[in-house]
Amino acid sequence: MEGWDSLRVDLRRLLEESPGALVVLPDPDSERRERPIRIDLAAWATDIAEELHAKYGGLVALRVGAMTFPARQLVVNEHSRQLRGAPAELAGLDIRAETPLSVRTGRSERKDVVVANRTDREQVLLTAGELGSRVTDGSGNVVGMFVGPHAMPRVGFSIEAHGSRSVPVLIGTASVVPELGYAVPPGQWNLVVSLQTDEGFMLSAPLGITVTP
């Protein structure tokens, strides 16, 4: 089994050859002593995880998307996988996609949705820079989400009475169902967008989304 000196060479190579594959990793220029060395990879990077696992074994503790590798044990807690909130339409907020939604399997992207305010007063969406979301199946069960470091600025999006505006939403396709694999498989799914105002948390009606290969 190879050691840290070899691993940090591989980490530098992967950072250059496969941008976005390594999500959480140690500084390749540091002198490591702790074992195992945690490395988090994007949900699409299973081939890279297999390479690291085969070469370094117990030296590394690998996570791919929302699960450990290769055991596929979930590392995101149940609370973060749940959808919480009242229907947004009951608060006078409607959400629709600006264009047909599609994301590559295992990837995360920011897309714009249009939020319409049907009430007689201004509404302010409280966000961390974008709205959150979950990918669900036809029964409403959460099957995918964004997993990874996330900046936490407080950004408000104001929508005037009877007005509408585009708001970015972060869409992630890391699977939270081990039976599906590390990434939500290609196909037709639903996207539920989460919103927060001074009235609390709310959820959009399901929007169709295509997960592509």
XYZ file of N, CA and C in Angstrom:
639
model
N 0.846 -1.198 0.000
C 0.000 0.000 0.000
C 0.879 1.243 0.000
N 0.533 2.179 -0.859
C 1.299 3.408 -0.967
C 1.052 4.306 0.241
N 1.914 5.320 0.423
C 1.803 6.225 1.555
C 1.457 7.638 1.136
N 1.582 8.565 2.109
C 1.179 9.949 1.892
C 1.968 10.618 0.772
N 3.259 10.354 0.668
C 4.052 11.007 -0.370
C 3.512 10.685 -1.760
N 3.093 9.443 -1.953
C 2.509 9.065 -3.239
C 1.112 9.648 -3.408
N 0.332 9.632 -2.317
C -1.044 10.125 -2.390
C -1.089 11.600 -2.766
N -0.215 12.394 -2.192
C -0.313 13.824 -2.499
C 0.087 14.123 -3.934
N 0.936 13.295 -4.513
C 1.233 13.435 -5.939
C -0.021 13.150 -6.761
N -0.741 12.093 -6.379
C -1.978 11.760 -7.084
C -3.035 12.840 -6.898
N -3.121 13.411 -5.704
C -4.104 14.465 -5.472
C -3.824 15.677 -6.353
N -2.571 16.058 -6.457
C -2.224 17.187 -7.329
C -2.608 16.874 -8.781
N -2.343 15.650 -9.198
C -2.673 15.252 -10.575
C -4.184 15.299 -10.808
N -4.942 14.780 -9.846
C -6.395 14.748 -10.008
C -6.997 16.146 -9.999
N -6.446 17.035 -9.190
C -6.936 18.411 -9.188
C -6.777 19.052 -10.562
N -5.726 18.685 -11.257
C -5.469 19.260 -12.576
C -6.240 18.532 -13.667
N -6.280 17.198 -13.590
C -6.873 16.407 -14.667
C -8.389 16.292 -14.559
N -8.926 16.316 -13.350
C -10.360 16.078 -13.145
C -10.946 17.163 -12.253
N -11.089 18.377 -12.775
C -11.626 19.476 -11.957
C -13.006 19.129 -11.403
N -13.200 19.412 -10.120
C -14.484 19.165 -9.487
C -14.650 17.784 -8.900
N -13.744 16.864 -9.204
C -13.890 15.503 -8.679
C -13.617 15.451 -7.181
N -12.590 16.160 -6.736
C -12.221 16.172 -5.324
C -12.937 17.325 -4.636
N -13.787 16.989 -3.683
C -14.617 17.994 -3.011
C -13.991 18.422 -1.687
N -13.551 17.459 -0.902
C -12.854 17.712 0.362
C -11.586 16.879 0.340
N -10.448 17.505 0.592
C -9.182 16.785 0.544
C -8.157 17.505 1.403
N -7.125 16.790 1.838
C -6.060 17.448 2.596
C -5.186 18.279 1.668
N -4.501 19.229 2.229
C -3.564 20.047 1.464
C -2.407 19.164 1.001
N -2.235 18.997 -0.313
C -1.147 18.132 -0.781
C 0.237 18.599 -0.345
N 0.361 19.864 0.045
C 1.661 20.388 0.461
C 1.919 20.237 1.957
N 0.935 19.689 2.680
C 1.105 19.526 4.124
C 1.836 18.227 4.432
N 2.305 18.128 5.672
C 2.914 16.892 6.150
C 1.882 16.174 7.006
N 1.323 15.096 6.483
C 0.207 14.422 7.142
C 0.707 13.419 8.178
N -0.070 13.306 9.269
C 0.208 12.293 10.279
C -1.048 11.483 10.619
N -2.213 12.116 10.486
C -3.440 11.426 10.876
C -3.790 10.331 9.868
N -4.353 9.260 10.376
C -4.842 8.166 9.535
C -6.208 7.733 10.064
N -7.145 7.411 9.203
C -7.078 7.507 7.746
C -7.255 8.941 7.269
N -6.917 9.166 6.030
C -7.001 10.496 5.427
C -8.329 10.611 4.689
N -9.144 11.557 5.124
C -10.470 11.701 4.521
C -10.385 12.428 3.181
N -11.060 11.845 2.201
C -11.179 12.458 0.882
C -12.625 12.307 0.427
N -13.274 13.424 0.128
C -14.640 13.414 -0.395
C -14.598 13.697 -1.887
N -15.364 12.909 -2.628
C -15.412 13.069 -4.076
C -16.832 13.360 -4.536
N -16.950 13.983 -5.705
C -18.262 14.232 -6.288
C -18.934 12.906 -6.625
N -20.258 12.944 -6.712
C -21.021 11.710 -6.915
C -20.720 11.035 -8.250
N -20.188 11.770 -9.206
C -19.868 11.178 -10.511
C -18.492 10.528 -10.540
N -17.692 10.735 -9.503
C -16.277 10.359 -9.553
C -16.009 8.972 -8.975
N -16.858 8.006 -9.285
C -16.670 6.659 -8.730
C -15.412 5.983 -9.280
N -15.073 6.244 -10.536
C -13.865 5.629 -11.098
C -12.615 6.118 -10.365
N -12.592 7.394 -10.025
C -11.457 7.940 -9.284
C -11.422 7.361 -7.877
N -12.594 7.222 -7.253
C -12.647 6.617 -5.921
C -12.128 5.187 -5.958
N -12.486 4.449 -6.992
C -12.016 3.071 -7.122
C -10.502 3.028 -7.275
N -9.960 3.956 -8.032
C -8.509 4.041 -8.206
C -7.816 4.303 -6.872
N -8.325 5.262 -6.111
C -7.713 5.596 -4.824
C -7.865 4.454 -3.826
N -9.029 3.819 -3.827
C -9.265 2.711 -2.895
C -8.333 1.539 -3.205
N -8.188 1.220 -4.484
C -7.340 0.093 -4.868
C -5.875 0.355 -4.532
N -5.456 1.599 -4.662
C -4.041 1.916 -4.470
C -3.686 2.158 -3.016
N -4.630 2.767 -2.245
C -4.273 3.223 -0.900
C -5.015 2.511 0.224
N -6.049 1.759 -0.088
C -6.726 0.956 0.924
C -7.112 1.736 2.159
N -6.706 1.231 3.319
C -7.081 1.825 4.595
C -6.394 3.133 4.923
N -5.467 3.574 4.085
C -4.846 4.880 4.318
C -5.852 6.008 4.137
N -6.869 5.763 3.297
C -7.846 6.805 2.985
C -9.239 6.380 3.434
N -10.031 7.368 3.849
C -11.457 7.179 4.135
C -12.204 7.954 3.064
N -12.808 7.232 2.142
C -13.396 7.854 0.963
C -14.898 8.034 1.113
N -15.375 9.174 0.633
C -16.808 9.423 0.502
C -17.067 9.856 -0.935
N -18.105 9.301 -1.502
C -18.523 9.691 -2.847
C -19.951 10.195 -2.752
N -20.150 11.470 -3.038
C -21.477 12.044 -2.870
C -21.919 11.964 -1.423
N -23.051 11.306 -1.204
C -23.641 11.226 0.136
C -23.297 9.942 0.868
N -22.366 9.130 0.326
C -22.091 7.817 0.910
C -20.600 7.538 1.021
N -20.296 6.592 1.902
C -18.923 6.114 1.988
C -18.626 5.235 0.781
N -17.346 5.107 0.480
C -16.912 4.250 -0.618
C -15.877 3.266 -0.095
N -16.058 1.959 -0.383
C -17.070 1.371 -1.264
C -18.314 0.840 -0.544
N -18.481 1.103 0.741
C -19.543 0.445 1.518
C -20.940 1.002 1.254
N -21.043 2.192 0.665
C -22.332 2.841 0.387
C -23.148 3.081 1.658
N -22.492 3.520 2.701
C -23.214 3.922 3.909
C -23.460 5.429 3.848
N -24.710 5.826 4.107
C -25.052 7.242 4.033
C -24.313 8.037 5.099
N -23.796 9.193 4.718
C -23.108 10.066 5.669
C -23.865 11.372 5.880
N -24.960 11.573 5.166
C -25.817 12.740 5.408
C -26.944 12.300 6.330
N -27.255 13.123 7.324
C -28.247 12.708 8.311
C -29.659 12.806 7.755
N -30.566 12.140 8.444
C -31.949 12.072 7.977
C -32.584 13.455 7.909
N -32.234 14.313 8.862
C -32.820 15.655 8.894
C -32.529 16.414 7.601
N -31.304 16.321 7.113
C -30.944 17.064 5.907
C -31.571 16.465 4.659
N -32.008 15.203 4.737
C -32.632 14.564 3.580
C -34.130 14.825 3.510
N -34.701 15.377 4.554
C -36.142 15.562 4.593
C -36.563 16.862 3.918
N -37.793 16.843 3.434
C -38.429 18.050 2.919
C -39.300 18.622 4.020
N -39.057 19.889 4.360
C -39.796 20.501 5.464
C -40.410 21.809 4.996
N -41.689 21.970 5.282
C -42.336 23.227 4.954
C -43.736 23.031 4.411
N -44.514 24.086 4.491
C -45.867 24.083 3.950
C -45.809 24.349 2.447
N -46.850 23.979 1.719
C -46.870 24.287 0.283
C -46.735 25.790 0.035
N -45.819 26.162 -0.836
C -45.563 27.582 -1.089
C -46.787 28.283 -1.665
N -47.590 27.542 -2.425
C -48.757 28.195 -3.026
C -49.751 28.673 -1.979
N -49.749 28.035 -0.798
C -50.649 28.492 0.259
C -50.239 29.868 0.781
N -48.970 30.217 0.607
C -48.480 31.539 1.010
C -48.471 32.516 -0.160
N -49.047 32.093 -1.284
C -49.127 32.983 -2.437
C -47.896 33.023 -3.300
N -47.042 31.992 -3.214
C -45.827 31.945 -4.021
C -45.893 30.769 -4.988
N -45.707 31.046 -6.254
C -45.679 30.010 -7.282
C -44.285 29.949 -7.888
N -43.810 28.745 -8.186
C -42.470 28.554 -8.745
C -42.589 27.778 -10.042
N -41.915 28.254 -11.066
C -41.866 27.524 -12.333
C -40.455 27.636 -12.905
N -40.109 26.690 -13.740
C -38.796 26.708 -14.377
C -38.796 27.681 -15.547
N -37.703 28.426 -15.713
C -37.588 29.327 -16.864
C -37.447 28.539 -18.152
N -36.692 27.457 -18.091
C -36.481 26.560 -19.221
C -36.546 25.135 -18.685
N -36.715 24.124 -19.561
C -36.734 22.738 -19.077
C -35.492 22.432 -18.239
N -35.705 21.827 -17.089
C -34.606 21.561 -16.158
C -33.908 20.255 -16.516
N -32.597 20.296 -16.569
C -31.818 19.073 -16.774
C -30.460 19.235 -16.110
N -29.971 18.143 -15.542
C -28.669 18.108 -14.871
C -28.037 16.758 -15.171
N -26.738 16.733 -15.373
C -26.042 15.464 -15.597
C -25.992 14.660 -14.307
N -26.077 13.357 -14.454
C -26.056 12.490 -13.281
C -24.777 12.681 -12.475
N -24.938 12.818 -11.169
C -23.808 13.001 -10.275
C -23.285 14.413 -10.184
N -23.832 15.313 -10.977
C -23.345 16.694 -10.995
C -24.285 17.608 -10.221
N -23.822 18.807 -9.965
C -24.665 19.847 -9.378
C -24.572 21.082 -10.255
N -25.688 21.778 -10.371
C -25.735 22.979 -11.197
C -26.660 24.003 -10.561
N -26.447 25.246 -10.935
C -27.366 26.318 -10.561
C -28.223 26.666 -11.766
N -29.508 26.650 -11.562
C -30.462 27.008 -12.605
C -31.342 28.133 -12.078
N -32.006 28.819 -12.983
C -32.930 29.876 -12.578
C -34.362 29.372 -12.617
N -35.116 29.718 -11.593
C -36.556 29.492 -11.589
C -37.236 30.845 -11.413
N -38.478 30.918 -11.820
C -39.255 32.145 -11.665
C -40.179 31.978 -10.469
N -40.069 32.887 -9.526
C -40.937 32.877 -8.350
C -41.919 34.038 -8.492
N -43.206 33.710 -8.477
C -44.257 34.721 -8.603
C -44.930 34.934 -7.255
N -45.152 36.179 -6.930
C -45.792 36.572 -5.671
C -47.229 37.005 -5.975
N -48.192 36.187 -5.557
C -49.599 36.485 -5.841
C -50.266 37.281 -4.722
N -49.498 37.693 -3.723
C -50.087 38.395 -2.583
C -50.076 39.912 -2.807
N -50.686 40.626 -1.873
C -50.771 42.087 -1.960
C -49.619 42.790 -1.249
N -48.598 42.040 -0.847
C -47.471 42.667 -0.165
C -46.166 42.090 -0.689
N -45.100 42.829 -0.478
C -43.780 42.348 -0.887
C -43.404 41.105 -0.085
N -42.778 40.160 -0.764
C -42.253 38.963 -0.102
C -40.741 38.944 -0.309
N -40.012 38.550 0.725
C -38.552 38.460 0.635
C -38.136 37.020 0.889
N -37.467 36.435 -0.092
C -36.940 35.081 0.056
C -35.596 35.155 0.767
N -35.461 34.432 1.865
C -34.221 34.399 2.636
C -33.394 33.215 2.158
N -32.194 33.473 1.653
C -31.401 32.415 1.042
C -29.940 32.511 1.460
N -29.185 31.489 1.060
C -27.732 31.501 1.195
C -27.097 31.798 -0.158
N -27.774 32.619 -0.939
C -27.282 32.949 -2.266
C -28.079 32.295 -3.366
N -28.746 31.192 -3.036
C -29.634 30.520 -3.963
C -30.618 29.685 -3.165
N -31.684 29.262 -3.812
C -32.653 28.381 -3.178
C -32.096 26.966 -3.125
N -32.537 26.205 -2.137
C -32.173 24.801 -2.060
C -33.203 23.940 -2.769
N -32.879 22.671 -2.956
C -33.807 21.769 -3.635
C -33.469 20.323 -3.307
N -34.416 19.444 -3.628
C -34.216 18.002 -3.527
C -34.800 17.350 -4.774
N -34.148 16.309 -5.250
C -34.690 15.499 -6.337
C -35.543 14.404 -5.713
N -36.753 14.224 -6.238
C -37.670 13.235 -5.679
C -38.150 12.285 -6.767
N -38.665 11.140 -6.317
C -39.266 10.202 -7.267
C -40.752 10.507 -7.421
N -41.449 9.665 -8.175
C -42.853 9.909 -8.438
C -43.732 9.836 -7.218
N -43.240 9.204 -6.149
C -44.007 9.107 -4.904
C -43.670 10.220 -3.923
N -42.767 11.101 -4.311
C -42.386 12.209 -3.436
C -41.243 11.906 -2.496
N -40.620 10.737 -2.638
C -39.483 10.388 -1.785
C -38.210 11.072 -2.289
N -37.424 11.616 -1.365
C -36.170 12.265 -1.750
C -35.169 11.206 -2.194
N -34.616 11.396 -3.391
C -33.622 10.458 -3.909
C -32.276 11.124 -4.157
N -32.232 12.460 -4.230
C -30.972 13.125 -4.523
C -30.933 14.540 -3.988
N -29.710 15.045 -3.791
C -29.531 16.373 -3.219
C -28.103 16.847 -3.470
N -27.856 18.119 -3.189
C -26.492 18.645 -3.235
C -25.761 18.232 -1.969
N -24.536 17.751 -2.134
C -23.679 17.390 -1.004
C -22.322 18.045 -1.235
N -21.857 18.798 -0.250
C -20.552 19.425 -0.386
C -20.481 20.733 0.360
N -19.307 21.334 0.423
C -19.157 22.631 1.079
C -20.042 23.670 0.406
N -20.545 24.578 1.198
C -21.477 25.564 0.663
C -21.280 26.883 1.392
N -21.058 27.935 0.624
C -20.948 29.265 1.227
C -22.279 29.655 1.851
N -22.226 30.400 2.934
C -23.443 30.735 3.661
C -23.677 32.240 3.764
N -23.594 32.973 2.650
C -23.966 34.389 2.745
C -25.474 34.508 2.926
N -25.903 35.558 3.540
C -27.344 35.781 3.686
C -27.773 36.753 2.597
N -28.547 36.244 1.666
C -28.981 37.039 0.525
C -30.498 37.001 0.460
N -31.106 38.164 0.426
C -32.550 38.250 0.300
C -32.957 38.607 -1.120
N -33.971 37.916 -1.626
C -34.535 38.225 -2.937
C -35.943 38.759 -2.719
N -36.128 40.039 -2.957
C -37.439 40.645 -2.739
C -38.285 40.536 -4.005
N -39.566 40.244 -3.802
C -40.512 40.133 -4.912
C -41.700 41.024 -4.580
N -41.918 42.006 -5.405
C -42.987 42.955 -5.122
C -44.357 42.290 -5.241
N -45.351 42.920 -4.647
C -46.710 42.394 -4.700
C -47.139 42.186 -6.153
N -47.683 40.996 -6.420
C -48.164 40.618 -7.753
C -47.060 40.684 -8.805
N -45.813 40.567 -8.350
C -44.686 40.564 -9.267
C -44.013 39.205 -9.309
N -42.961 39.108 -10.089
C -42.190 37.869 -10.182
C -40.746 38.210 -10.502
N -39.848 37.279 -10.243
C -38.439 37.471 -10.565
C -37.750 36.127 -10.679
N -36.624 36.117 -11.367
C -35.795 34.919 -11.463
C -34.929 34.799 -10.215
N -34.826 33.585 -9.714
C -34.013 33.310 -8.527
C -33.213 32.039 -8.807
N -31.913 32.012 -8.501
C -31.137 30.790 -8.723
C -31.488 29.707 -7.710
N -31.458 28.467 -8.178
C -31.674 27.315 -7.301
C -30.514 26.351 -7.509
N -29.995 25.809 -6.424
C -28.901 24.839 -6.482
C -29.498 23.442 -6.566
N -29.142 22.717 -7.621
C -29.664 21.370 -7.854
C -28.515 20.381 -7.751
N -28.656 19.394 -6.894
C -27.649 18.355 -6.755
C -28.234 16.993 -7.042
N -27.423 16.099 -7.608
C -27.904 14.762 -7.953
C -27.101 13.663 -7.269
N -26.503 13.982 -6.120
C -25.895 12.924 -5.309
C -27.020 12.072 -4.733
N -26.971 10.784 -4.951
C -28.041 9.896 -4.490
C -28.007 9.734 -2.977
N -29.207 9.690 -2.375
C -29.327 9.363 -0.950
C -30.050 8.035 -0.780
N -30.109 7.269 -1.861
C -30.711 5.933 -1.844
C -29.629 4.957 -2.294
N -29.011 4.218 -1.373
C -27.899 3.348 -1.755
C -28.218 2.407 -2.907
N -29.469 1.950 -2.985
C -29.839 1.022 -4.049
C -29.738 1.653 -5.438
N -29.788 2.972 -5.502
C -29.676 3.662 -6.791
C -28.231 3.901 -7.202
N -27.288 3.670 -6.300
C -25.903 3.989 -6.576
C -25.526 5.332 -5.989
N -24.373 5.823 -6.372
C -23.859 7.070 -5.792
C -24.485 8.321 -6.407
N -25.056 8.182 -7.589
C -25.666 9.320 -8.275
C -27.076 8.951 -8.709
N -27.963 9.938 -8.728
C -29.312 9.706 -9.241
C -29.189 9.273 -10.702
N -29.751 8.126 -11.066
C -29.582 7.626 -12.435
C -30.277 8.518 -13.465
N -29.821 8.459 -14.703
C -30.496 9.208 -15.762
C -31.964 8.814 -15.870
N -32.793 9.800 -16.187
C -34.221 9.559 -16.328
C -35.020 10.783 -15.941
N -36.333 10.594 -15.863
C -37.246 11.669 -15.496
C -37.523 11.611 -13.998
N -37.307 12.727 -13.326
C -37.518 12.829 -11.896
C -38.268 14.127 -11.601
N -38.466 14.399 -10.337
C -39.077 15.658 -9.922
C -38.098 16.460 -9.081
N -38.290 17.765 -9.074
C -37.479 18.658 -8.256
C -38.409 19.461 -7.357
N -38.147 19.414 -6.060
C -38.893 20.225 -5.102
C -37.959 21.310 -4.591
N -38.366 22.550 -4.758
C -37.559 23.700 -4.357
C -38.001 24.157 -2.974
N -37.040 24.422 -2.100
C -37.351 24.904 -0.753
C -37.152 26.414 -0.691
N -38.073 27.071 0.004
C -38.029 28.521 0.154
C -38.178 28.868 1.621
N -37.680 30.041 1.984
C -37.869 30.560 3.335
C -38.193 32.045 3.260
N -39.243 32.436 3.974
C -39.578 33.846 4.148
C -39.710 34.097 5.644
N -40.145 35.296 6.008
C -40.339 35.565 7.432
C -41.495 34.759 8.017
N -42.250 34.076 7.147
C -43.337 33.221 7.613
C -42.888 31.788 7.860
N -41.653 31.452 7.467
C -41.149 30.108 7.697
C -40.723 29.426 6.413
N -40.593 28.100 6.501
C -40.131 27.300 5.366
C -41.313 26.844 4.519
N -41.070 26.788 3.207
C -42.106 26.389 2.267
C -41.490 25.523 1.181
N -42.355 24.772 0.490
C -41.915 23.881 -0.573
C -42.720 24.144 -1.837
N -42.038 24.106 -2.962
C -42.728 24.263 -4.238
C -43.470 22.985 -4.594
N -44.402 23.112 -5.514
C -44.958 21.920 -6.143
C -43.845 21.269 -6.964
N -43.902 19.951 -7.180
C -42.832 19.285 -7.933
C -42.695 19.842 -9.354
N -41.459 20.080 -9.747
C -41.135 20.491 -11.112
C -40.451 19.324 -11.806
N -40.760 19.101 -13.050
C -40.100 18.028 -13.773
C -38.640 18.342 -14.032
N -37.789 17.322 -13.929
C -36.364 17.494 -14.219
C -35.842 16.239 -14.894
N -34.984 16.428 -15.873
C -34.352 15.315 -16.564
C -32.918 15.181 -16.081
N -32.571 14.004 -15.605
C -31.180 13.701 -15.265
C -30.582 12.994 -16.472
N -29.522 13.560 -17.011
C -28.922 13.044 -18.237
C -27.635 12.278 -17.930
N -27.200 11.407 -18.849
C -25.957 10.651 -18.627
C -24.743 11.562 -18.509
